[in-house]
Coordinates of C-alpha atoms in Angstrom, one line a residue:
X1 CA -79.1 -35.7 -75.3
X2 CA -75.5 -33.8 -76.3
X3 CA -72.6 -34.9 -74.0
X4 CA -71.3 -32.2 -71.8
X5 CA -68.0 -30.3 -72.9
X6 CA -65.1 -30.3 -71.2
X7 CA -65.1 -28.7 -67.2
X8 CA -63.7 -25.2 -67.2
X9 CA -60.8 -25.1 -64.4
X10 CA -62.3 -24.0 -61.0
X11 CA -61.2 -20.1 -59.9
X12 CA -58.7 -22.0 -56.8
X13 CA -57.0 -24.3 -59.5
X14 CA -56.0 -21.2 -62.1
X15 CA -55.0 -19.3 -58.4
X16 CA -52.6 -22.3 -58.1
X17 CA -51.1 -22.7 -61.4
X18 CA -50.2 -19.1 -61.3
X19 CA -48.4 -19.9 -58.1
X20 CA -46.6 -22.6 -59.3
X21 CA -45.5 -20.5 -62.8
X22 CA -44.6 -17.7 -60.6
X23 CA -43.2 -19.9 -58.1
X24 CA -41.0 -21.3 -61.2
X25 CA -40.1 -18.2 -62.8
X26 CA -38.3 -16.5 -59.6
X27 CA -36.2 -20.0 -58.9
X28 CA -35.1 -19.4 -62.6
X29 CA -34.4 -15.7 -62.2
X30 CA -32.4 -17.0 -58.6
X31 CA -30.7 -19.3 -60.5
X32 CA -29.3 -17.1 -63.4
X33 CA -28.4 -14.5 -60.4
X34 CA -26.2 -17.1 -58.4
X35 CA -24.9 -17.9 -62.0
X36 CA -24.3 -14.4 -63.0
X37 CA -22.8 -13.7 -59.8
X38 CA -20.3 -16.8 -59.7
X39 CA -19.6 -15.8 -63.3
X40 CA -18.6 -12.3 -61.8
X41 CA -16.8 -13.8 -59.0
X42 CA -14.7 -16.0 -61.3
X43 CA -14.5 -13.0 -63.8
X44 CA -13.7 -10.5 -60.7
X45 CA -11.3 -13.9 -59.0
X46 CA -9.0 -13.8 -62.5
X47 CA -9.1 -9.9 -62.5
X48 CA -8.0 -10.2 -59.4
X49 CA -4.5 -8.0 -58.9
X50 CA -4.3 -8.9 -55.3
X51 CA -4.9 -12.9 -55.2
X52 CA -1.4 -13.5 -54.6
X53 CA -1.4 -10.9 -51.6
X54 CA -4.0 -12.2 -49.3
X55 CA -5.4 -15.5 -48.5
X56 CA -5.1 -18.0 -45.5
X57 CA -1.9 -19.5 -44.9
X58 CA -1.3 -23.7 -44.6
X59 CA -0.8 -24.6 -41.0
X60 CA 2.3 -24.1 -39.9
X61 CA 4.5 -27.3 -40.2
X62 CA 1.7 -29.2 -42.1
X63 CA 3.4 -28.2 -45.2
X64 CA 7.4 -28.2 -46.5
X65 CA 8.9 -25.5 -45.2
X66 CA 10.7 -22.8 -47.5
X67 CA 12.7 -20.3 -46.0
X68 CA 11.6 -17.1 -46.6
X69 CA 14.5 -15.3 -45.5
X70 CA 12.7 -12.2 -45.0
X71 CA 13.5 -10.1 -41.3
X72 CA 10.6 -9.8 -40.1
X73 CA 9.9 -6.4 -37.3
X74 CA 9.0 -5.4 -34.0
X75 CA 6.4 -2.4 -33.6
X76 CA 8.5 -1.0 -30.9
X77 CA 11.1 0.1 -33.2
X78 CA 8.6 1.3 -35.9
X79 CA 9.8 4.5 -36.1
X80 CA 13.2 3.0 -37.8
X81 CA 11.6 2.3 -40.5
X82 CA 9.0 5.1 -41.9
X83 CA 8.9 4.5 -45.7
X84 CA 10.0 1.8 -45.8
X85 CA 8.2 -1.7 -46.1
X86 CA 8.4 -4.3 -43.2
X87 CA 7.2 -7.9 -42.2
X88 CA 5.5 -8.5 -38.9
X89 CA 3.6 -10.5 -37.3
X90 CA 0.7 -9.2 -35.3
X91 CA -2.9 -10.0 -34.2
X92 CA -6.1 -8.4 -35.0
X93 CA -8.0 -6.3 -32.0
X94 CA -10.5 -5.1 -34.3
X95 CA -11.1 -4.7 -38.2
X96 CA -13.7 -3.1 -40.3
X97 CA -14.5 -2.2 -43.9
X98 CA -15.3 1.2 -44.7
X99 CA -16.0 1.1 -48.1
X100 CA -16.2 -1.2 -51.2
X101 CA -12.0 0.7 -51.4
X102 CA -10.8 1.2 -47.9
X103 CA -10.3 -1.0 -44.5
X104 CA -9.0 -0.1 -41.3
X105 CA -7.2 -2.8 -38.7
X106 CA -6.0 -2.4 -35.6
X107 CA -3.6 -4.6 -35.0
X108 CA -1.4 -5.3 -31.7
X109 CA 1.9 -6.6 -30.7
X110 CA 2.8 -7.2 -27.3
X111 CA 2.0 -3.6 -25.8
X112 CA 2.1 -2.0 -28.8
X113 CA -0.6 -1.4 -31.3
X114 CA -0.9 0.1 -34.8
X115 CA -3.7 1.5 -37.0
X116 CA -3.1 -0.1 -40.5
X117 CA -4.6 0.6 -44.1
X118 CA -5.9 -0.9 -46.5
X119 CA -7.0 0.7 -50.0
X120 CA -7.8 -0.5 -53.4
X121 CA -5.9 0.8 -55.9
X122 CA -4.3 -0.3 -59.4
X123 CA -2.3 -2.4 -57.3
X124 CA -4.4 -3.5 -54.9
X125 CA -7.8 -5.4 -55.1
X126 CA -11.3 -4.5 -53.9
X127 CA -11.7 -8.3 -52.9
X128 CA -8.4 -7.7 -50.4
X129 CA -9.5 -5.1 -49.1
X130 CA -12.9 -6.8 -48.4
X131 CA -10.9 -10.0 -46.7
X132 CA -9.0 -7.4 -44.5
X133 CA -11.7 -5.6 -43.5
X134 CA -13.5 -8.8 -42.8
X135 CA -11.0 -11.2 -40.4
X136 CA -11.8 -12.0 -37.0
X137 CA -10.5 -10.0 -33.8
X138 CA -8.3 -12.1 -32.3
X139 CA -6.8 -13.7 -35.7
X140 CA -2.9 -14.0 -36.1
X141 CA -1.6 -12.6 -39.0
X142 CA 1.8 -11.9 -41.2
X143 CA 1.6 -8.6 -42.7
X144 CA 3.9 -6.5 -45.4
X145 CA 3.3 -3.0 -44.8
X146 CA 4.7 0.3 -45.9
X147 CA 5.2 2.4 -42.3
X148 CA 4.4 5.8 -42.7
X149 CA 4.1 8.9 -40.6
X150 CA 0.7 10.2 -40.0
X151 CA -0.4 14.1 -40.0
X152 CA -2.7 14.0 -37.2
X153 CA -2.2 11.4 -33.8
X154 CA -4.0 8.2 -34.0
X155 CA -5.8 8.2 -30.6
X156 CA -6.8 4.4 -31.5
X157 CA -3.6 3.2 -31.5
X158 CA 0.0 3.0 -28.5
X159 CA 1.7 4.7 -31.9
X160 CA 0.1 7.4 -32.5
X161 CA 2.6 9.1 -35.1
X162 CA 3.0 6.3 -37.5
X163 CA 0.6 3.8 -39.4
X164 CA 1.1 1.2 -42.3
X165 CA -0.3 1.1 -45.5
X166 CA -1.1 -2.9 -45.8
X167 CA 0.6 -4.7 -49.2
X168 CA 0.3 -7.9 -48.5
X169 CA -2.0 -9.7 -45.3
X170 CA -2.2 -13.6 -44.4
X171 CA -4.0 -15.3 -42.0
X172 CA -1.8 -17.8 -39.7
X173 CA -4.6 -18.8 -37.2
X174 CA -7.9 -17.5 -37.5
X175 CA -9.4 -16.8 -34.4
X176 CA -13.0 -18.4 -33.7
X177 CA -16.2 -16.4 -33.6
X178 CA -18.0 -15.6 -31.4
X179 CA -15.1 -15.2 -28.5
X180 CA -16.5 -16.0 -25.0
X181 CA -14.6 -12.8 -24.0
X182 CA -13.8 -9.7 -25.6
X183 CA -10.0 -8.7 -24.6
X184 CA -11.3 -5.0 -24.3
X185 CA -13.4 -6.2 -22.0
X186 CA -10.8 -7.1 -20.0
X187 CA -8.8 -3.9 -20.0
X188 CA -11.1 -2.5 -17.9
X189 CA -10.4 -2.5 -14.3
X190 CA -12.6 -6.1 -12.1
X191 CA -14.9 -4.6 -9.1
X192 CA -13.7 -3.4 -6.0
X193 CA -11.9 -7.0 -4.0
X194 CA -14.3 -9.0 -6.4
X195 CA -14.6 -12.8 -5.7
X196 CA -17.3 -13.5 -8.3
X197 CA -19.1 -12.8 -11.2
X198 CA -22.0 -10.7 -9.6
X199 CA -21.2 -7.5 -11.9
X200 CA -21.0 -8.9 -15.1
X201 CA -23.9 -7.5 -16.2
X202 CA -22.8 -4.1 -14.8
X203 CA -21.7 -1.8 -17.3
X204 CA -19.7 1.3 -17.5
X205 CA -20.8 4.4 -18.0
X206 CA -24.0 2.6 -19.0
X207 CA -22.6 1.3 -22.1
X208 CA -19.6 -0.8 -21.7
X209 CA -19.7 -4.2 -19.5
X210 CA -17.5 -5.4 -16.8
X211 CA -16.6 -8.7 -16.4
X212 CA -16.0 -10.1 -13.2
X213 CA -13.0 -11.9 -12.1
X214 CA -14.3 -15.0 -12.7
X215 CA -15.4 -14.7 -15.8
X216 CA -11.9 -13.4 -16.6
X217 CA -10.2 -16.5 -15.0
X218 CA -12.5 -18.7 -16.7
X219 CA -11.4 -18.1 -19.9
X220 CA -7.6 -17.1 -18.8
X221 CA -5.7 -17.5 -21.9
X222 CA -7.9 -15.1 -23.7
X223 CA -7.9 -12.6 -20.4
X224 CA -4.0 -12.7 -19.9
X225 CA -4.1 -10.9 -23.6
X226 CA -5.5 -8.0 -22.4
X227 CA -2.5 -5.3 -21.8
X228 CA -2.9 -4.6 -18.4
X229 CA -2.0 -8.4 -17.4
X230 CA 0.6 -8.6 -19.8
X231 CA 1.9 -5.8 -17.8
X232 CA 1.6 -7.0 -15.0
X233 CA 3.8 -10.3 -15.4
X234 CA 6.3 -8.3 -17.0
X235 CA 6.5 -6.9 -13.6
X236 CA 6.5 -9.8 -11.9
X237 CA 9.1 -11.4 -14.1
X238 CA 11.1 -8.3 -13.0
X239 CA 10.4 -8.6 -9.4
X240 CA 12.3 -11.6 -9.1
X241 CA 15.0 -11.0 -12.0
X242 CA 15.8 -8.1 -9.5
X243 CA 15.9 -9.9 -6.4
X244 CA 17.7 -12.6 -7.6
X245 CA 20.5 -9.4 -8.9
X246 CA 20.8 -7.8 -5.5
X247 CA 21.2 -10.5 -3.3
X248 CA 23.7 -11.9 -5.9
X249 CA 25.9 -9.0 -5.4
X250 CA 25.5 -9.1 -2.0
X251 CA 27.0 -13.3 -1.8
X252 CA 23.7 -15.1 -1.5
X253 CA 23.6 -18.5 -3.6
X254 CA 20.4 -19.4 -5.2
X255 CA 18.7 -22.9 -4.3
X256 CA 16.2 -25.3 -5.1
X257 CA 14.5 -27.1 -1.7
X258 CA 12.6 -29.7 -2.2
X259 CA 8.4 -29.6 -2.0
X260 CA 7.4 -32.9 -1.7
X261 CA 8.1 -33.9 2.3
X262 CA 7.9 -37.1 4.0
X263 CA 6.4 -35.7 6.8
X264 CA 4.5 -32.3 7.9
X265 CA 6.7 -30.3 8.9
X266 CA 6.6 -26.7 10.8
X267 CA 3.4 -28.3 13.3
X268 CA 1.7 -29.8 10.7
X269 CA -0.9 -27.6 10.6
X270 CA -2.3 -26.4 7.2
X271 CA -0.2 -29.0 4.4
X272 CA -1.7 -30.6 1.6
X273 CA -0.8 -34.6 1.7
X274 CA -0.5 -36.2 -1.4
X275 CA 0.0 -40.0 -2.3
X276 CA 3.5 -41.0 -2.9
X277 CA 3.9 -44.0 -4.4
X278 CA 2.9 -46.5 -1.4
X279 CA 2.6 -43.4 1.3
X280 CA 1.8 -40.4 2.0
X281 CA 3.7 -37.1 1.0
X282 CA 3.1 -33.2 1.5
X283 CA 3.6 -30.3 -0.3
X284 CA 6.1 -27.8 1.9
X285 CA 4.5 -25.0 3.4
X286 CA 7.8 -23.4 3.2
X287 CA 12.1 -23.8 2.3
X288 CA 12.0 -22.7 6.3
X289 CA 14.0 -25.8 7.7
X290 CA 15.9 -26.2 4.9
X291 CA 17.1 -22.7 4.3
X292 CA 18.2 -23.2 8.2
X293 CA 19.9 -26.5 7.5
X294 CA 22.3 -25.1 4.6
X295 CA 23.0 -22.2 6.8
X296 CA 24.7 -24.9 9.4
X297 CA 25.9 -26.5 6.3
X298 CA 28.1 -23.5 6.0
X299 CA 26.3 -21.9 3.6
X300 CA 26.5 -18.2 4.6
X301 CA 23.8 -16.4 2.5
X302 CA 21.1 -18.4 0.7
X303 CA 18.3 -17.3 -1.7
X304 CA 15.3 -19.3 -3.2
X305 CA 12.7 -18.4 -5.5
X306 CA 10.0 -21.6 -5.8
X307 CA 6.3 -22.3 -4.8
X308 CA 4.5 -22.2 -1.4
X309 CA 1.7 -24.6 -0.5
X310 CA -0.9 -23.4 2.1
X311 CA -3.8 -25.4 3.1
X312 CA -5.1 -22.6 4.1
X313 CA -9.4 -22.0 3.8
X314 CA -9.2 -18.5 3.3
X315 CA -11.3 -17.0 0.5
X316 CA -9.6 -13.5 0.5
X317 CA -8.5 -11.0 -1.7
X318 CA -5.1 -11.5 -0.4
X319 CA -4.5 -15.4 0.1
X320 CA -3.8 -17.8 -2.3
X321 CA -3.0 -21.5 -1.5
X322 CA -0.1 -21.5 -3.7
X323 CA 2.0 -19.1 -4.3
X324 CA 5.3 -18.2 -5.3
X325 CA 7.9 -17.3 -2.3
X326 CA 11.1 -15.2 -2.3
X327 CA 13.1 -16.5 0.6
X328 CA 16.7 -15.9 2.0
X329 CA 18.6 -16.8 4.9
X330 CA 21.7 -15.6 6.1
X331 CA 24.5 -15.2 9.0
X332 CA 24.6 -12.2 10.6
X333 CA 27.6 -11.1 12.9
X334 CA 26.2 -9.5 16.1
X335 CA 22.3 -8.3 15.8
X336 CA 19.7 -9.6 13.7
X337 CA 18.9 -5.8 12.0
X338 CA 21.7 -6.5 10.5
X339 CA 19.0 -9.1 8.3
X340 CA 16.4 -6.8 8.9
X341 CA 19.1 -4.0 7.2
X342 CA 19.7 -6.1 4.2
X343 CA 15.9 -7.0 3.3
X344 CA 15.5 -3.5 3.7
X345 CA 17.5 -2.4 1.0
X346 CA 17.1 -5.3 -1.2
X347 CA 12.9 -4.3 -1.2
X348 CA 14.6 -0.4 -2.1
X349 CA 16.0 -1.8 -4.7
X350 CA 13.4 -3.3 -5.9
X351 CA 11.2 -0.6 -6.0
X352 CA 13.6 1.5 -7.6
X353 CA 14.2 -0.3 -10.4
X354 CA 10.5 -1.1 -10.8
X355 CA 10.2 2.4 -11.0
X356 CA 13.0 3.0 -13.7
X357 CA 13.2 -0.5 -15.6
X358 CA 9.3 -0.9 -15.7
X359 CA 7.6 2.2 -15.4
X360 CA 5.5 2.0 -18.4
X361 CA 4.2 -1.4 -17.7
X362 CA 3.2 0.1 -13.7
X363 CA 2.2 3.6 -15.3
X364 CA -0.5 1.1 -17.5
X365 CA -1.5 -0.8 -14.9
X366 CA -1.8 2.1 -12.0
X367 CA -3.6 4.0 -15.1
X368 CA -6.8 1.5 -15.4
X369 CA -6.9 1.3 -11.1
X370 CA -6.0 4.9 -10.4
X371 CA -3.5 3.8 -7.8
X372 CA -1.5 6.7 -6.4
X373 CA 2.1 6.3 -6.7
X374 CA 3.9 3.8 -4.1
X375 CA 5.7 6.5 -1.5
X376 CA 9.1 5.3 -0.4
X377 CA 11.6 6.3 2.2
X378 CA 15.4 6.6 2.1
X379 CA 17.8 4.0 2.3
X380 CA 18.3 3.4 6.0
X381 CA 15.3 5.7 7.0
X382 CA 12.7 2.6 6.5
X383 CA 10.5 3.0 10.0
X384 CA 11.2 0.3 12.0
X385 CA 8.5 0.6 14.3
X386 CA 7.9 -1.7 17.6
X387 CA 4.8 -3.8 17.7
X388 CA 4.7 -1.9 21.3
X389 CA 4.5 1.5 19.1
X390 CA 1.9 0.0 16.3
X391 CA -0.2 -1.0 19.2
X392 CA -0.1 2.0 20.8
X393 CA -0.5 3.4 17.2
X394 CA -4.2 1.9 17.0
X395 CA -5.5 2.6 20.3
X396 CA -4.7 6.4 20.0
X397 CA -6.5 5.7 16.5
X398 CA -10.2 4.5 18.2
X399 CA -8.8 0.6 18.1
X400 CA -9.2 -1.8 20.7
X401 CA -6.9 -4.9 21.2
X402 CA -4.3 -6.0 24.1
X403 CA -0.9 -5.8 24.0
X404 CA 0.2 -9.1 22.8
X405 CA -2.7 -9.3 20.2
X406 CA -2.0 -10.5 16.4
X407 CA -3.3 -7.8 14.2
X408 CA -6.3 -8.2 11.8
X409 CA -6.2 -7.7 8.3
X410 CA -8.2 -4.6 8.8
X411 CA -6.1 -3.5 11.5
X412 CA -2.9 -3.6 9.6
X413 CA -4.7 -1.1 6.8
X414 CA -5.4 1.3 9.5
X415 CA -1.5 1.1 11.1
X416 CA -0.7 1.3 7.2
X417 CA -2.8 4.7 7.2
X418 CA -1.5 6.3 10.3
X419 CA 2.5 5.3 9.1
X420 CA 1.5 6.9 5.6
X421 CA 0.6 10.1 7.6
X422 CA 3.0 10.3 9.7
X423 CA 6.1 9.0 8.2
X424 CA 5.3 9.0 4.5
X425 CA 6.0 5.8 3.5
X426 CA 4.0 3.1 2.0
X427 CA 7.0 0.9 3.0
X428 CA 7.8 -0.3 7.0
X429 CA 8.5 -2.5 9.0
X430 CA 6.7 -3.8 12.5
X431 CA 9.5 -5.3 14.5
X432 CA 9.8 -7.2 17.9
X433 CA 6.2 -9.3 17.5
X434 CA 4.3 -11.3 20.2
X435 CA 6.5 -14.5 20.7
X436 CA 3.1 -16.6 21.6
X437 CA 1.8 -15.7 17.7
X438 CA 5.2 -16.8 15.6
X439 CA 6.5 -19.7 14.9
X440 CA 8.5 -22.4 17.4
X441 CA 12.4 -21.7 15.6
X442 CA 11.7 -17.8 16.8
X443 CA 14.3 -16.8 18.7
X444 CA 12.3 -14.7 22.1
X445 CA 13.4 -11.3 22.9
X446 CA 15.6 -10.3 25.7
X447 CA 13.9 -7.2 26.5
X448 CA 10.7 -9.0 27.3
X449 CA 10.3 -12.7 27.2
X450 CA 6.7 -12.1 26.1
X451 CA 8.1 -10.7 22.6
X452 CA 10.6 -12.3 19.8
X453 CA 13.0 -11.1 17.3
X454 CA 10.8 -11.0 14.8
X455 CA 9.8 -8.7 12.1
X456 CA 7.3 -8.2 9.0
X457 CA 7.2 -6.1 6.2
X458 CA 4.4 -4.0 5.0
X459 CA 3.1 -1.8 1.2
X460 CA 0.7 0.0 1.7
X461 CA -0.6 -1.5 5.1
X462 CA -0.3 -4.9 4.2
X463 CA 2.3 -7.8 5.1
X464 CA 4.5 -9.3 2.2
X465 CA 6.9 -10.4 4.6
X466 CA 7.6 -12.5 7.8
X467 CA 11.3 -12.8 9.1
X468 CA 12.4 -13.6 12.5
X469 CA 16.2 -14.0 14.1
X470 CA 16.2 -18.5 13.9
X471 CA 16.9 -20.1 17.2
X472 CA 20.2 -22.0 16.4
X473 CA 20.8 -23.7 19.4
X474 CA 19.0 -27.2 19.4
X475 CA 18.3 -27.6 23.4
X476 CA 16.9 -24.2 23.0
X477 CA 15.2 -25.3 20.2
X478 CA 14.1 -28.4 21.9
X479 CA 12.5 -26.3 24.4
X480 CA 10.5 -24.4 22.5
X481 CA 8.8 -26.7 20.5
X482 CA 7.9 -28.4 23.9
X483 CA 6.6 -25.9 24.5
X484 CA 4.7 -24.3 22.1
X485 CA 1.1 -24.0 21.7
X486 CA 0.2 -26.5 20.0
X487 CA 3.6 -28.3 21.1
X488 CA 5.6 -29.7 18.5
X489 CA 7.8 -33.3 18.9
X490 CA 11.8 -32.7 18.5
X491 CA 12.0 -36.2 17.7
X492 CA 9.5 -36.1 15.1
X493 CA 9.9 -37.2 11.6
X494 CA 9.5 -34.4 10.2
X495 CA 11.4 -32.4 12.7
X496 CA 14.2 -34.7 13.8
X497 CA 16.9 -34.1 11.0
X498 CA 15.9 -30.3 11.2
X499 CA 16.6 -29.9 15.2
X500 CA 20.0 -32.4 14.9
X501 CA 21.3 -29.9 12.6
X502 CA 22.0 -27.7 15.1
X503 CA 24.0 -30.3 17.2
X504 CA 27.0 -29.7 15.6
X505 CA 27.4 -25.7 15.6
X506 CA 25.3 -23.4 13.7
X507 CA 26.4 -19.6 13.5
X508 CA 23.4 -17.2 14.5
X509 CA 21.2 -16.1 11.6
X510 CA 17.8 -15.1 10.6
X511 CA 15.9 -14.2 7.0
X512 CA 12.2 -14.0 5.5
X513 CA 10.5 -15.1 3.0
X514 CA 8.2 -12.5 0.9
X515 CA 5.4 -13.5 -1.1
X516 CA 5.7 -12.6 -5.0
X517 CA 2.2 -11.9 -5.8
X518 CA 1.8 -10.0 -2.4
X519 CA 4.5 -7.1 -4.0
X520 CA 3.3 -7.0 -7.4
X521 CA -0.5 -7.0 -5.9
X522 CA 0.2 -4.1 -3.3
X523 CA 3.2 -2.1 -5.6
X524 CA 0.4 -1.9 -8.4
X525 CA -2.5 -1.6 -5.7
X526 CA -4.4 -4.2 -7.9
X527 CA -8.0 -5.3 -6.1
X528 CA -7.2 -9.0 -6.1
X529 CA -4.2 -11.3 -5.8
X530 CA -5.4 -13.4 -8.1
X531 CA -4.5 -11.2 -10.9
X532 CA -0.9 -11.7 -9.7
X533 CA -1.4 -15.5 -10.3
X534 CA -1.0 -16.9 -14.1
X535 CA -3.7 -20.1 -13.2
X536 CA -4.5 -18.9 -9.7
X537 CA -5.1 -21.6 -6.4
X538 CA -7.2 -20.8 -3.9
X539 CA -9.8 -23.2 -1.5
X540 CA -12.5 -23.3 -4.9
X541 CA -10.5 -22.9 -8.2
X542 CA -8.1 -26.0 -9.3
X543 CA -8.9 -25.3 -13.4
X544 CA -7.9 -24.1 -15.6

């Protein structure tokens, strides 16, 4: 019997050989396109006109440094300089690539931001323009740019008449993708006295989100680029540049108190204690005793600008637990108005040249909250009204509440409303308080000994002030810490050194101490102080 030829291959094992050629054949054709391609690249990379103009830069430092010894520009003064070619540095809010020839940047600079171009051209590569079109918002970079006017307003851009033409582009510090916040998410205005991050998922106009405060305060360093809070220090800044310049003029000396006390001072209510070494330490509440103490040192008229610590559990939209305070003390002749006359026109004068010196920054910030503009009085026409009056104020107004009550928070809006009407004035003053609801150095009034020489100052219906006429008189003094509610030990130690100061002759005087983020929260009618606050305290946030 004839052997048997040779098996013919089964139908699944031709399938699979067919595979496998096939299978070969496109990892070939792959392989000759990434080769054709790279060939391109490095064909296309020694074409390149541009290779010279674009690129990442070596960290800064981690090479030698050569001097350039090129100027390089600020936007603000852009218009200097149409057609001609400057060096800036700026950093990237967005950038796209319109076509295999032409990219668009916006770039910014402080407050200011500029539409820049960049197109290929003999001079100019497709590959730049494919690297500009491609660099991360949020990147740092050094451009060289021709400045040119534009025929039409760029709506995208703070200048609006000018744009540059991009001729050289480098990346300092690349900015990380993806960004756990968008900076123009944080232009847009935080919810209503928001605490949290319940509206995050909100959105605007059903398209763009808003992020919740915090959210924002989360990631602070990338929120504080947003505009609006750039603006907003810048206004801060000036608040106390301008306080320290009128009471300057006016013979106040500026000092520094300390803020680490051996003992609570003030009752003792609401400090933080800290370890000191082998002891305990507290953070001042206040410069109050030592402000008084200089004054009987002889120092007539004293200013300080430094921070506040409050122990204080409130979870508002108007308390921090530390803060910065503006306080000054001085001497005054006969009455203490006369104190009451100079804090007066030292917060006129603030809000005057907040209004001149810094208008665009409040116009920005007022323009994303739609705050109507702060209304002021006169000089010397500030309503001072008696406690009495505000009292009597409210009740005529539907409220109820005796006449020695403190007033709520809500209360103190409504009095702000019904001054507003019928004085016109965001700004005024409440004067003559209850003496049983301020503090034990307050010197009680002679027209009722149920009342105190005491004042506060109020924007828009809310206090930024507390000032009082100091008792300066140490049996007085004495006295009154006895008996105050809770009472208060003369001979205590953190008390003692304050009430012998006043043993050896201390001229009558008074003051107040404002708090900083108070005025720039209420002058820009912002929704919460802690936007006031670069890395804000309160009871639940310590970080960042």
């Amino acid at each position: 019997m004839a052997d048997a030829g040779p098996a013919e291959p089964s139908k699944n094992a031709l399938k699979k050989a067919a595979k496998e050629k096939e299978k070969a054949e496109k990892k070939a054709a792959a392989k000759a396109r990434e080769l054709a391609e790279r060939q391109k690249k490095e064909a296309d990379d020694a074409n390149d006109v541009s290779v010279d103009s674009y690129g990442e830069l070596p960290l800064c430092g981690s090479v030698e440094f050569k001097p350039t010894n090129i100027p390089r520009e600020s936007l603000a003064n852009i218009a200097q300089h149409e057609d001609k070619t400057i060096v800036f540095r700026s950093w990237v809010v967005n950038a796209r690539v319109q076509s295999a020839k032409l990219a668009f940047l916006n770039l910014r600079q402080g407050l200011h931001t500029v539409q820049a171009v960049v197109a290929a051209s003999e001079t100019l590569s497709k590959q730049m323009v494919k690297f500009s079109g491609n660099i991360s918002t949020e990147s740092t970079i050094v451009v060289h740019g021709l400045v040119k006017k534009t025929k039409e307003p760029i709506n995208s851009a703070s200048i609006k008449d000018y744009e540059i033409h991009i001729q050289k582009l480098f990346i300092e510090a690349k900015a990380e993708v993806p960004l756990p916040l968008q900076v123009e998410d944080a232009e847009r205005p935080i919810p209503s006295e928001g605490l949290g991050d319940e509206d995050d998922k909100a959105t605007e106009g059903g398209e763009k989100p808003i992020v919740g405060l915090n959210t924002r305060l989360n990631n602070r360093t990338l929120d504080l680029r947003a505009k609006t809070n750039q603006a907003i220090f810048v206004i801060k800044s000036g608040v106390c540049a301008l306080f320290q310049e009128f009471l300057s003029q006016k013979g106040f000396i500026l000092i520094q108190t300390p803020k680490i006390l051996g003992a609570a001072s003030e009752g003792g209510a609401n400090v933080f204690e800290v370890k000191y070494f082998d002891r305990p330490a507290f953070l001042a509440q206040s410069p109050q005793f030592y402000k008084q103490m200089l004054i009987a040192s002889r120092f007539q008229r004293v200013m300080e600008i430094g921070p506040v610590f409050r122990a204080e559990n409130s979870n508002t939209a108007r308390h921090l637990t530390e803060f910065t305070g503006l306080d000054m003390e001085m001497e005054f002749q006969e009455n203490y108005h006369e104190v009451m006359g100079m804090l007066e026109d030292l917060m006129l004068f603030i809000f005057k040249e907040l209004n001149s010196r810094y208008k665009k920054e409040t116009d920005l910030v007022r323009s994303v909250y739609h705050v109507e503009e702060f209304k002021l009085p006169e000089s010397g026409k500030v309503p001072r009204i008696p406690f009495t009056e505000g009292i009597k104020m409210l009740r005529e107004a539907g409220e109820k509440l005796g006449d020695y009550d403190d007033l709520s928070t809500p209360q103190e809006k409504h009095l702000g409303r019904l001054v507003l009407e019928k004085y016109g004035t965001d700004f005024y003053v409440l004067d003559q308080f209850p003496l049983a609801i301020r503090p034990f150095y307050t010197m009680p009034s002679p027209a009722d000994p149920l009342l105190s020489n005491s004042y506060d100052m109020f924007m828009r219906g809310q206090e930024i002030l507390s000032g009082a006429q100091r008792i300066h008189d140490s049996k007085l003094l004495d006295k009154r810490m006895r008996e105050h509610d809770p009472p208060v030990d003369p001979e205590g130690a953190g008390t003692k050194d304050y009430v012998q100061s006043f043993k050896y002759g201390c001229p009558p005087h008074g003051g107040g101490g404002f708090g900083l983020e108070r005025i720039v929260q209420f002058w820009l009618g912002l929704p919460n102080i802690r936007m006031t606050s670069l890395f804000p305290r309160d009871p639940i946030r310590l970080m960042p």
